[in-house]
Short mmCIF file of C-alpha atoms in Angstrom, two decimals:
data_model
loop_
_atom_site.label_atom_id
_atom_site.label_comp_id
_atom_site.label_asym_id
_atom_site.label_seq_id
_atom_site.Cartn_x
_atom_site.Cartn_y
_atom_site.Cartn_z
CA MET A 18 -41.59 5.29 0.84
CA GLY A 19 -39.43 4.62 -2.19
CA PHE A 20 -37.16 6.97 -4.08
CA SER A 21 -38.11 7.92 -7.63
CA GLY A 22 -37.86 10.78 -10.06
CA PHE A 23 -41.52 11.51 -9.45
CA ARG A 24 -40.92 11.78 -5.74
CA VAL A 25 -37.96 14.13 -6.18
CA ILE A 26 -40.21 16.49 -8.13
CA LYS A 27 -43.02 16.15 -5.59
CA GLU A 28 -40.70 16.87 -2.67
CA ALA A 29 -39.15 19.78 -4.53
CA LEU A 30 -42.61 21.32 -4.92
CA THR A 31 -43.58 20.73 -1.28
CA GLY A 32 -40.50 22.04 0.49
CA HIS A 33 -38.73 18.68 1.01
CA ARG A 34 -40.78 18.02 4.14
CA GLY A 35 -41.65 14.41 3.34
CA TRP A 36 -38.31 12.65 3.19
CA GLY A 37 -38.12 11.30 6.74
CA GLU A 38 -35.38 9.14 8.17
CA LEU A 39 -33.82 6.27 6.25
CA TRP A 40 -34.03 3.78 9.12
CA ARG A 41 -35.45 3.44 12.61
CA ASN A 42 -33.27 4.02 15.67
CA LEU A 43 -34.13 1.07 17.91
CA GLU A 44 -33.50 -0.24 21.40
CA PRO A 45 -32.11 -3.80 21.50
CA LYS A 46 -34.53 -6.63 22.21
CA PRO A 47 -33.51 -9.30 24.76
CA GLU A 48 -32.96 -11.95 22.10
CA TYR A 49 -32.52 -12.49 18.36
CA ASP A 50 -32.07 -15.45 16.04
CA ILE A 51 -29.01 -13.90 14.42
CA ILE A 52 -26.86 -11.02 15.64
CA ILE A 53 -24.42 -9.36 13.27
CA VAL A 54 -21.60 -7.60 15.10
CA GLY A 55 -20.48 -4.58 13.08
CA GLY A 56 -22.65 -2.05 11.28
CA GLY A 57 -20.28 -1.36 8.41
CA GLY A 58 -20.72 -2.26 4.77
CA HIS A 59 -20.22 -5.98 5.20
CA GLY A 60 -22.37 -6.29 8.33
CA LEU A 61 -25.22 -4.27 6.85
CA ALA A 62 -25.04 -6.16 3.56
CA THR A 63 -25.14 -9.44 5.51
CA ALA A 64 -28.23 -8.32 7.38
CA TYR A 65 -29.86 -7.14 4.15
CA TYR A 66 -29.33 -10.44 2.34
CA LEU A 67 -30.34 -12.46 5.42
CA ALA A 68 -33.67 -10.65 5.39
CA SER A 69 -34.20 -10.35 1.64
CA VAL A 70 -32.76 -13.55 0.14
CA PHE A 71 -32.74 -15.99 3.03
CA LYS A 72 -35.99 -14.74 4.63
CA THR A 73 -34.52 -14.76 8.10
CA SER A 74 -36.46 -12.82 10.70
CA ARG A 75 -35.31 -11.64 14.13
CA VAL A 76 -31.97 -10.27 12.93
CA ALA A 77 -30.06 -7.44 14.60
CA VAL A 78 -26.95 -5.48 13.66
CA LEU A 79 -24.94 -4.14 16.60
CA GLU A 80 -22.66 -1.20 15.89
CA LYS A 81 -20.36 0.39 18.48
CA GLY A 82 -20.47 3.82 16.81
CA TRP A 83 -22.75 4.97 14.03
CA LEU A 84 -23.63 2.94 10.95
CA GLY A 85 -20.90 3.05 8.32
CA SER A 86 -18.36 4.65 10.66
CA GLY A 87 -15.50 2.30 9.79
CA ASN A 88 -13.73 1.51 6.55
CA ILE A 89 -16.87 1.75 4.41
CA GLY A 90 -16.60 5.50 4.99
CA ARG A 91 -12.84 5.74 4.55
CA ASN A 92 -11.94 3.88 1.36
CA THR A 93 -11.12 4.85 -2.22
CA THR A 94 -14.41 3.45 -3.58
CA ILE A 95 -13.08 1.18 -6.32
CA ILE A 96 -15.15 -1.76 -7.54
CA ARG A 97 -13.61 -4.35 -9.85
CA SER A 98 -13.36 -8.09 -10.50
CA ASN A 99 -9.91 -8.50 -12.02
CA TYR A 100 -8.39 -11.17 -9.82
CA LEU A 101 -6.34 -14.15 -10.90
CA LEU A 102 -6.82 -17.12 -8.59
CA PRO A 103 -9.74 -19.55 -8.82
CA GLY A 104 -10.45 -19.08 -5.10
CA ASN A 105 -10.92 -15.33 -5.60
CA GLN A 106 -12.06 -14.41 -9.08
CA PRO A 107 -15.53 -16.09 -9.08
CA PHE A 108 -16.26 -14.40 -5.75
CA TYR A 109 -15.31 -10.92 -6.95
CA GLU A 110 -17.17 -11.42 -10.21
CA PHE A 111 -20.24 -12.42 -8.19
CA SER A 112 -19.75 -9.18 -6.29
CA MET A 113 -19.48 -7.21 -9.54
CA LYS A 114 -22.78 -8.67 -10.74
CA LEU A 115 -24.44 -7.65 -7.47
CA TRP A 116 -22.98 -4.12 -7.87
CA GLU A 117 -24.48 -3.87 -11.34
CA ASN A 118 -27.99 -4.35 -10.00
CA LEU A 119 -27.47 -2.85 -6.55
CA GLU A 120 -29.25 0.45 -6.97
CA GLN A 121 -32.32 -1.07 -8.57
CA GLU A 122 -32.46 -3.71 -5.87
CA LEU A 123 -32.01 -1.28 -2.97
CA ASN A 124 -33.95 1.58 -4.57
CA PHE A 125 -31.09 3.77 -3.44
CA ASN A 126 -28.58 5.85 -5.33
CA ALA A 127 -25.19 4.32 -4.52
CA MET A 128 -23.66 6.18 -7.49
CA VAL A 129 -22.33 2.94 -8.99
CA SER A 130 -20.34 4.15 -11.97
CA GLN A 131 -18.81 1.60 -14.33
CA ARG A 132 -16.14 3.96 -15.55
CA THR A 133 -13.50 1.20 -16.16
CA ILE A 134 -10.26 0.29 -14.49
CA ILE A 135 -6.94 0.14 -16.30
CA ASN A 136 -3.96 -1.71 -14.81
CA LEU A 137 -0.87 -0.43 -16.56
CA PHE A 138 2.02 -2.64 -17.56
CA HIS A 139 5.58 -1.52 -18.12
CA SER A 140 7.46 -4.50 -19.52
CA ASP A 141 6.98 -7.53 -21.75
CA GLY A 142 6.94 -9.80 -18.72
CA GLN A 143 4.24 -7.77 -17.08
CA ARG A 144 2.22 -7.78 -20.31
CA ASP A 145 2.30 -11.58 -20.24
CA ALA A 146 1.23 -11.63 -16.58
CA TYR A 147 -1.70 -9.30 -17.31
CA ARG A 148 -2.69 -11.33 -20.36
CA ARG A 149 -2.87 -14.35 -18.08
CA ARG A 150 -4.92 -12.39 -15.54
CA GLY A 151 -7.24 -11.26 -18.32
CA ASN A 152 -7.74 -14.86 -19.38
CA ALA A 153 -8.54 -15.83 -15.77
CA MET A 154 -11.11 -13.02 -15.74
CA HIS A 155 -12.69 -14.31 -18.94
CA LEU A 156 -13.17 -17.72 -17.31
CA THR A 157 -15.71 -16.09 -14.99
CA GLY A 158 -17.25 -13.81 -17.60
CA ALA A 159 -15.72 -10.70 -16.07
CA GLY A 160 -14.54 -9.35 -19.41
CA GLY A 161 -11.33 -7.42 -19.80
CA ARG A 162 -8.88 -6.93 -22.63
CA LEU A 163 -5.38 -5.70 -23.29
CA LEU A 164 -4.92 -2.14 -24.46
CA SER A 165 -2.05 -1.26 -26.74
CA GLN A 166 0.01 1.78 -25.93
CA GLU A 167 -1.62 3.57 -28.84
CA GLU A 168 -5.13 2.91 -27.59
CA LEU A 169 -4.08 3.94 -24.11
CA ARG A 170 -2.69 7.24 -25.38
CA GLY A 171 -6.14 8.01 -26.70
CA ILE A 172 -7.80 7.25 -23.37
CA ALA A 173 -5.28 8.79 -20.98
CA PRO A 174 -2.90 11.10 -22.85
CA PHE A 175 -1.60 12.62 -19.62
CA LEU A 176 0.27 9.47 -18.55
CA ASN A 177 4.06 9.53 -18.56
CA PHE A 178 4.44 6.98 -21.38
CA ASP A 179 8.11 7.64 -21.96
CA ASN A 180 9.28 7.45 -18.35
CA ALA A 181 12.92 6.36 -18.64
CA ARG A 182 12.71 3.75 -15.90
CA PHE A 183 9.11 2.54 -16.22
CA PRO A 184 7.80 3.27 -19.72
CA ILE A 185 4.09 2.52 -20.09
CA LYS A 186 3.59 -0.22 -22.67
CA GLY A 187 -0.18 -0.66 -22.35
CA GLY A 188 -2.80 -1.81 -19.90
CA LEU A 189 -5.37 -4.38 -18.93
CA ILE A 190 -8.79 -2.79 -18.96
CA GLN A 191 -11.95 -4.03 -17.30
CA GLU A 192 -14.80 -1.93 -18.66
CA ARG A 193 -17.32 -3.08 -16.06
CA ALA A 194 -15.20 -1.91 -13.14
CA GLY A 195 -15.43 1.57 -11.67
CA THR A 196 -16.40 3.32 -8.48
CA ALA A 197 -19.37 3.63 -6.13
CA ARG A 198 -20.35 6.09 -3.44
CA HIS A 199 -18.98 4.36 -0.33
CA ASP A 200 -21.29 5.91 2.27
CA GLY A 201 -24.26 5.47 -0.05
CA VAL A 202 -23.62 1.73 -0.14
CA ALA A 203 -23.78 1.50 3.66
CA TRP A 204 -26.88 3.69 3.80
CA GLY A 205 -28.59 1.76 1.03
CA TYR A 206 -28.01 -1.59 2.70
CA ALA A 207 -28.99 -0.17 6.11
CA ARG A 208 -32.25 1.20 4.73
CA GLY A 209 -32.94 -2.02 2.84
CA ALA A 210 -32.31 -4.15 5.93
CA ASP A 211 -34.39 -1.87 8.14
CA ARG A 212 -37.32 -1.97 5.72
CA ARG A 213 -37.23 -5.77 5.90
CA GLY A 214 -37.44 -5.82 9.68
CA VAL A 215 -33.78 -5.96 10.73
CA ASP A 216 -33.06 -4.12 14.00
CA LEU A 217 -30.15 -1.70 13.52
CA ILE A 218 -28.73 -0.86 16.95
CA GLN A 219 -26.18 1.95 17.04
CA ASN A 220 -23.92 2.95 19.96
CA CYS A 221 -23.93 -0.63 21.18
CA GLU A 222 -20.44 -2.06 21.55
CA VAL A 223 -19.93 -5.78 22.01
CA THR A 224 -17.74 -6.25 25.08
CA GLY A 225 -17.76 -10.06 25.21
CA PHE A 226 -19.39 -13.28 24.10
CA ARG A 227 -21.37 -15.56 26.37
CA ILE A 228 -20.15 -19.04 25.52
CA GLU A 229 -21.15 -22.19 27.37
CA ALA A 230 -20.13 -25.75 26.53
CA GLY A 231 -18.62 -24.62 23.25
CA LYS A 232 -21.79 -22.87 22.11
CA VAL A 233 -22.44 -19.16 21.84
CA LEU A 234 -25.53 -17.97 23.74
CA GLY A 235 -25.31 -14.28 22.97
CA VAL A 236 -23.20 -11.18 23.37
CA GLU A 237 -22.41 -8.87 26.27
CA THR A 238 -22.72 -5.27 25.18
CA THR A 239 -22.50 -1.77 26.59
CA ARG A 240 -26.30 -1.93 26.62
CA GLY A 241 -26.56 -5.25 28.42
CA PHE A 242 -26.69 -8.90 27.43
CA ILE A 243 -28.41 -9.80 24.16
CA GLY A 244 -29.17 -13.43 23.47
CA ALA A 245 -28.74 -15.01 20.04
CA LYS A 246 -28.81 -18.41 18.40
CA LYS A 247 -26.08 -17.35 16.01
CA VAL A 248 -23.57 -14.49 16.08
CA GLY A 249 -21.78 -13.30 12.94
CA VAL A 250 -18.81 -11.00 13.42
CA ALA A 251 -18.03 -8.59 10.54
CA VAL A 252 -15.75 -5.99 12.08
CA ALA A 253 -12.76 -5.84 9.71
CA GLY A 254 -10.17 -3.50 11.22
CA SER A 255 -11.03 -4.68 14.73
CA SER A 256 -11.27 -8.41 14.03
CA SER A 257 -8.43 -9.53 16.31
CA ARG A 258 -9.68 -7.37 19.17
CA VAL A 259 -13.26 -8.65 18.95
CA MET A 260 -12.43 -12.31 18.37
CA ALA A 261 -9.94 -12.23 21.26
CA LYS A 262 -13.02 -11.80 23.47
CA ALA A 263 -14.01 -15.29 22.30
CA GLY A 264 -10.50 -16.53 23.05
CA MET A 265 -9.44 -16.75 19.40
CA ARG A 266 -6.18 -15.75 17.75
CA LEU A 267 -6.53 -14.90 14.06
CA PRO A 268 -4.24 -15.14 11.02
CA ILE A 269 -4.46 -11.36 10.81
CA GLU A 270 -2.37 -8.28 11.56
CA SER A 271 -3.88 -4.80 11.67
CA HIS A 272 -2.17 -2.25 9.44
CA VAL A 273 -2.87 1.34 8.50
CA LEU A 274 -3.61 2.28 4.89
CA GLN A 275 -3.58 5.92 3.90
CA ALA A 276 -5.71 7.56 1.24
CA PHE A 277 -5.60 11.01 -0.32
CA VAL A 278 -7.83 13.44 -2.16
CA SER A 279 -6.82 16.52 -4.12
CA GLU A 280 -8.72 19.76 -4.59
CA GLY A 281 -11.61 19.56 -7.04
CA LEU A 282 -10.54 19.66 -10.69
CA LYS A 283 -12.32 19.59 -14.01
CA PRO A 284 -12.94 16.06 -15.36
CA THR A 285 -9.56 14.69 -16.37
CA ILE A 286 -9.20 11.04 -15.36
CA PRO A 287 -11.56 8.78 -17.29
CA GLY A 288 -11.75 5.81 -14.89
CA VAL A 289 -9.56 4.11 -12.34
CA ILE A 290 -5.88 3.84 -13.26
CA THR A 291 -3.28 1.77 -11.44
CA PHE A 292 0.49 2.03 -11.74
CA GLY A 293 2.13 -1.32 -12.46
CA ALA A 294 5.65 -0.38 -11.42
CA GLY A 295 4.83 0.91 -7.96
CA HIS A 296 1.77 0.85 -5.80
CA PHE A 297 -0.44 3.74 -6.82
CA TYR A 298 -4.06 3.95 -7.94
CA VAL A 299 -6.15 6.96 -8.80
CA SER A 300 -9.65 7.90 -9.82
CA GLN A 301 -11.59 11.15 -9.91
CA SER A 302 -14.62 11.64 -7.74
CA ASP A 303 -17.79 13.22 -9.08
CA LYS A 304 -16.90 16.34 -7.08
CA GLY A 305 -13.67 16.50 -9.06
CA GLY A 306 -11.13 15.50 -6.43
CA LEU A 307 -8.44 13.06 -7.45
CA VAL A 308 -8.80 10.13 -5.05
CA PHE A 309 -5.65 8.08 -4.71
CA GLY A 310 -3.64 5.76 -2.53
CA GLY A 311 -0.85 3.24 -2.46
CA ASP A 312 0.86 0.91 -0.02
CA ILE A 313 0.03 0.31 3.60
CA ASP A 314 2.50 1.79 6.07
CA GLY A 315 3.77 -1.70 6.83
CA TYR A 316 3.80 -2.00 10.63
CA ASN A 317 1.07 -3.10 13.02
CA SER A 318 -1.20 -0.17 13.72
CA TYR A 319 -4.59 0.65 15.16
CA ALA A 320 -4.11 4.39 14.66
CA GLN A 321 -6.34 5.73 11.91
CA ARG A 322 -3.48 7.79 10.59
CA GLY A 323 -0.15 6.96 8.97
CA ASN A 324 3.30 8.47 8.72
CA LEU A 325 5.02 10.75 6.22
CA PRO A 326 7.38 8.27 4.50
CA VAL A 327 4.42 6.47 2.92
CA VAL A 328 2.79 9.79 1.99
CA GLU A 329 5.99 10.61 0.12
CA ASP A 330 6.14 7.15 -1.46
CA VAL A 331 2.56 7.35 -2.73
CA ILE A 332 3.02 10.84 -4.15
CA GLU A 333 6.26 9.76 -5.83
CA GLY A 334 4.40 6.91 -7.49
CA GLY A 335 1.75 9.33 -8.66
CA MET A 336 4.30 11.78 -10.01
CA ALA A 337 6.10 9.03 -11.92
CA LEU A 338 2.83 7.95 -13.47
CA MET A 339 1.19 11.28 -14.24
CA PRO A 340 3.42 14.31 -13.69
CA MET A 341 0.43 16.68 -13.96
CA LEU A 342 -0.47 15.52 -10.44
CA GLY A 343 2.22 17.92 -9.20
CA ARG A 344 0.06 20.87 -10.22
CA ALA A 345 -2.82 19.83 -8.00
CA ARG A 346 -2.99 20.65 -4.32
CA LEU A 347 -3.59 17.91 -1.80
CA LEU A 348 -6.82 18.54 0.05
CA ARG A 349 -6.54 15.91 2.76
CA SER A 350 -5.24 12.49 3.67
CA TRP A 351 -6.50 9.98 6.17
CA GLY A 352 -5.94 6.44 7.33
CA GLY A 353 -7.99 3.31 7.93
CA ILE A 354 -7.19 0.07 9.71
CA MET A 355 -6.94 -3.00 7.53
CA ASP A 356 -7.27 -6.64 8.55
CA MET A 357 -4.13 -7.85 6.75
CA SER A 358 -4.45 -11.61 6.51
CA MET A 359 -1.61 -14.07 6.12
CA ASP A 360 -2.29 -14.77 2.44
CA GLY A 361 -3.93 -11.50 1.40
CA SER A 362 -7.37 -13.10 1.08
CA PRO A 363 -10.41 -12.89 3.36
CA ILE A 364 -12.07 -15.35 5.72
CA ILE A 365 -15.80 -16.15 5.72
CA ASP A 366 -16.23 -19.17 7.93
CA ARG A 367 -17.59 -20.81 11.02
CA THR A 368 -15.37 -20.87 14.10
CA HIS A 369 -14.72 -23.80 16.42
CA ILE A 370 -17.36 -22.26 18.71
CA ASP A 371 -20.84 -23.46 17.80
CA GLY A 372 -22.98 -20.59 16.55
CA LEU A 373 -20.10 -18.11 16.18
CA TYR A 374 -19.23 -17.07 12.62
CA PHE A 375 -16.53 -14.80 11.30
CA ASN A 376 -16.12 -12.50 8.31
CA GLY A 377 -12.89 -10.51 8.01
CA GLY A 378 -9.34 -10.39 6.76
CA TRP A 379 -10.27 -8.18 3.79
CA CYS A 380 -6.85 -6.56 3.59
CA TYR A 381 -7.35 -3.35 1.61
CA GLY A 382 -9.84 -4.85 -0.85
CA GLY A 383 -12.95 -5.00 1.26
CA PHE A 384 -15.06 -2.31 -0.39
CA LYS A 385 -15.49 -3.97 -3.77
CA ALA A 386 -16.37 -7.20 -1.97
CA THR A 387 -19.18 -5.65 0.09
CA PRO A 388 -22.17 -7.15 -1.78
CA ALA A 389 -20.71 -10.64 -2.24
CA SER A 390 -19.28 -10.66 1.26
CA GLY A 391 -22.69 -9.86 2.70
CA TYR A 392 -24.39 -12.41 0.45
CA ALA A 393 -21.90 -15.17 1.20
CA PHE A 394 -21.90 -14.47 4.93
CA ALA A 395 -25.70 -14.46 4.98
CA HIS A 396 -25.63 -17.75 3.05
CA LEU A 397 -23.28 -19.25 5.65
CA LEU A 398 -25.30 -17.94 8.61
CA ALA A 399 -28.64 -19.06 7.18
CA THR A 400 -27.69 -22.45 5.74
CA ASP A 401 -24.47 -23.40 7.57
CA THR A 402 -22.84 -24.06 4.21
CA PRO A 403 -20.48 -21.70 2.38
CA HIS A 404 -21.68 -19.90 -0.72
CA ASP A 405 -20.37 -21.50 -3.94
CA THR A 406 -18.03 -18.58 -4.64
CA ALA A 407 -16.64 -18.38 -1.10
CA THR A 408 -15.61 -21.96 -0.42
CA ALA A 409 -11.90 -21.08 -0.35
CA TYR A 410 -12.21 -18.55 2.47
CA ARG A 411 -11.85 -21.00 5.35
CA PHE A 412 -9.92 -20.64 8.60
CA ASP A 413 -8.18 -23.97 8.16
CA ARG A 414 -6.72 -23.16 4.75
CA PHE A 415 -3.54 -21.90 6.39
CA ALA A 416 -2.73 -24.99 8.42
CA ARG A 417 -3.78 -27.22 5.50
CA GLY A 418 -1.64 -25.37 2.98
CA HIS A 419 -4.54 -24.19 0.78
CA VAL A 420 -3.75 -20.49 0.98
CA VAL A 421 -5.20 -18.07 -1.57
CA ASP A 422 -2.15 -15.89 -2.14
CA GLU A 423 -2.63 -13.59 -5.17
CA LYS A 424 0.83 -12.08 -4.86
CA GLY A 425 2.64 -15.22 -3.76
CA VAL A 426 4.57 -13.56 -0.95
CA GLY A 427 3.72 -15.97 1.86
CA ALA A 428 2.69 -15.37 5.45
CA GLN A 429 3.96 -11.79 5.62
CA PRO A 430 0.89 -9.54 5.95
CA ASN A 431 2.63 -6.24 5.20
CA LEU A 432 3.63 -7.50 1.73
CA HIS A 433 0.12 -8.38 0.54
CA MET B 28 8.77 7.37 13.71
CA LEU B 29 12.24 7.43 15.25
CA ILE B 30 13.61 4.19 16.65
CA PRO B 31 16.12 4.49 19.55
CA HIS B 32 18.77 2.06 18.31
CA PRO B 33 20.77 0.85 21.33
CA LEU B 34 24.09 1.35 19.51
CA LEU B 35 23.35 4.10 16.97
CA GLY B 36 20.90 6.35 18.76
CA LEU B 37 17.69 7.69 17.21
CA ARG B 38 17.26 6.39 13.67
CA ASP B 39 14.45 7.05 11.17
CA ALA B 40 12.09 4.06 10.93
CA GLN B 41 12.52 4.30 7.15
CA GLU B 42 15.97 2.74 7.53
CA PHE B 43 14.33 -0.40 8.92
CA THR B 44 12.32 -3.28 7.49
CA TYR B 45 9.43 -4.49 9.59
CA LEU B 46 8.94 -8.19 10.20
CA GLY B 47 6.27 -8.54 12.89
CA ASP B 48 5.55 -9.79 16.40
CA ALA B 49 8.71 -10.46 18.43
CA SER B 50 7.28 -13.83 19.43
CA LEU B 51 8.51 -14.97 15.99
CA MET B 52 11.91 -15.33 17.66
CA ALA B 53 10.60 -18.33 19.59
CA ARG B 54 10.39 -21.05 16.97
CA PRO B 55 8.60 -24.23 18.01
CA ASP B 56 10.65 -27.34 18.56
CA PRO B 57 10.43 -29.40 15.33
CA ASP B 58 11.11 -32.62 17.24
CA GLN B 59 8.02 -32.39 19.42
CA PRO B 60 5.04 -34.63 18.49
CA ASP B 61 2.76 -31.59 18.10
CA ALA B 62 5.29 -29.73 15.93
CA GLU B 63 3.01 -29.52 12.87
CA ALA B 64 0.21 -27.77 14.74
CA ALA B 65 2.69 -25.64 16.66
CA PHE B 66 4.33 -24.46 13.44
CA ALA B 67 0.95 -23.68 11.83
CA ASP B 68 0.15 -21.45 14.82
CA TYR B 69 3.65 -19.96 14.79
CA VAL B 70 3.57 -19.09 11.09
CA PHE B 71 -0.02 -17.92 10.73
CA LEU B 72 -1.57 -16.76 14.03
CA ARG B 73 -0.87 -13.45 15.76
CA ASP B 74 -1.99 -11.76 18.98
CA ASN B 75 -2.25 -8.46 17.07
CA PRO B 76 -2.85 -6.32 20.16
CA ALA B 77 -4.16 -2.76 20.20
CA GLY B 78 -1.67 -1.14 22.53
CA VAL B 79 1.85 -2.15 23.56
CA HIS B 80 3.43 -4.48 21.00
CA ARG B 81 6.93 -6.00 20.94
CA GLU B 82 8.05 -6.35 17.36
CA LEU B 83 11.04 -7.16 15.16
CA TRP B 84 12.62 -4.45 13.01
CA PHE B 85 15.66 -5.09 10.80
CA HIS B 86 18.11 -2.20 10.40
CA GLU B 87 18.52 -2.93 6.72
CA GLN B 88 19.96 0.43 5.72
CA GLY B 89 22.10 0.67 8.84
CA ASP B 90 24.12 -1.82 10.82
CA ARG B 91 21.92 -4.76 9.70
CA SER B 92 21.04 -5.72 13.24
CA TRP B 93 17.67 -7.04 14.34
CA LEU B 94 15.95 -5.01 17.03
CA VAL B 95 13.07 -5.80 19.33
CA VAL B 96 11.13 -2.55 19.43
CA THR B 97 8.39 -1.94 21.98
CA ARG B 98 5.78 0.31 20.42
CA ASN B 99 2.20 1.33 21.05
CA THR B 100 0.10 0.35 18.02
CA VAL B 101 -2.64 2.83 18.93
CA THR B 102 -0.48 5.93 19.25
CA HIS B 103 2.70 4.87 17.34
CA GLU B 104 4.70 5.91 20.42
CA ILE B 105 7.97 3.97 20.65
CA LEU B 106 8.69 2.88 24.19
CA GLY B 107 12.07 1.22 23.75
CA ALA B 108 14.36 -0.84 21.56
CA GLU B 109 17.00 -3.47 22.23
CA LEU B 110 19.16 -5.76 20.16
CA ALA B 111 17.34 -8.99 19.33
CA THR B 112 20.54 -10.90 20.14
CA ASP B 113 20.43 -9.50 23.68
CA VAL B 114 16.79 -10.50 24.01
CA ALA B 115 17.56 -14.00 22.69
CA ARG B 116 20.50 -14.40 25.06
CA ARG B 117 18.30 -13.40 27.97
CA GLY B 118 15.79 -15.98 26.81
CA ALA B 119 12.77 -13.67 26.72
#
């Protein structure tokens, strides 16, 4: 049954007894056409688009824990398409367009809120760089414009404009950017996939791949062998661990990224704001908490928690940007494991093993990419050709020298 | 995290800059016929284990030595540290 205003009223009048579960809890079948490993945002979106756009039947999603238990439930919920490079920007703009119609398509409230993002600049050189980025955005129709300091003062008067070291000169705004409810996105895709016949199998960890003569035949799991014609792996955070079971080494290091939320406050921050002189970004959730984060800790980690030096660094960035932050109390902080790739960009590609496909390397920008990532991965799985906006995300780009390096720092994952 | 520097004792990890897997010390031989492929693997591919990891840390705000630190990436427990020059001399 669909969600609607009418139904909310009906359920309210009948004691909310008719809602039911959002998806079925199924036992795995012996065989599928396509298995998606990983029931996070990207895996669920892939399954949804496989079923809805590419009309693929006999699809299963295998998840080792519960659906949405990885980074889709741990991120800072920002959606935007303000990239620079031609390999990236069309992809993220495609994602933005899918976000804009996501709730109508899924009939699910993902709380997509286009409340804008503003990237602040602090020098003439940085203004020029952001002007260039804005022009690159316009090439894909993503919008965006430069804000003068005066305009910015009207929007966000609480910023520390006259900081002696990093005065705020203005910002690059993308009005269509904003936030979405991270869990809601996973639940919406899961429900949408389930309603189109995808089997969502929880508590089913993939322990190995069955590969014969260079072709994948299926996956070994904690619930037995499951056969498949094609296997798509979308397990960002655990990519190296899972692909090692297929004998692959990846251009990825795992790093921990911390995030923070303050106590609930009255509405104060109009959209998403990022500091241009350090690494700090902040938005305000609908519950009122200031949601913010900064740099990764910078060393290989699979622990979903970080260390204090980076906590201090992030808070310092926040205090330099908006000193009023010091009056708020920190409610909690947490960490998630990022697939930090060698050029800061993701991979959506076939592997050298026939029938085995990979989606990962999202660094700490995977959430905004969820719809396009799922769509492009479904496109690749269904048609064996990359989606038009994801042609740059190949495994061999590193060896061939066609890296997609937004920051231009080279093969040093902790700098991306 | 505190890193047990072999010369200076326990030092705050903040004094160090992290580079990555200690296997980066073993550069491929550029004169071999497969050098191009070997360098692509060397530069871009990593084992990235969950568990014990040997890694290079540079004591940038200290004695500017390179250390090979053995650390558990799941628990952040540091199991040992030695001078990278000692490791190189030993050939491991």
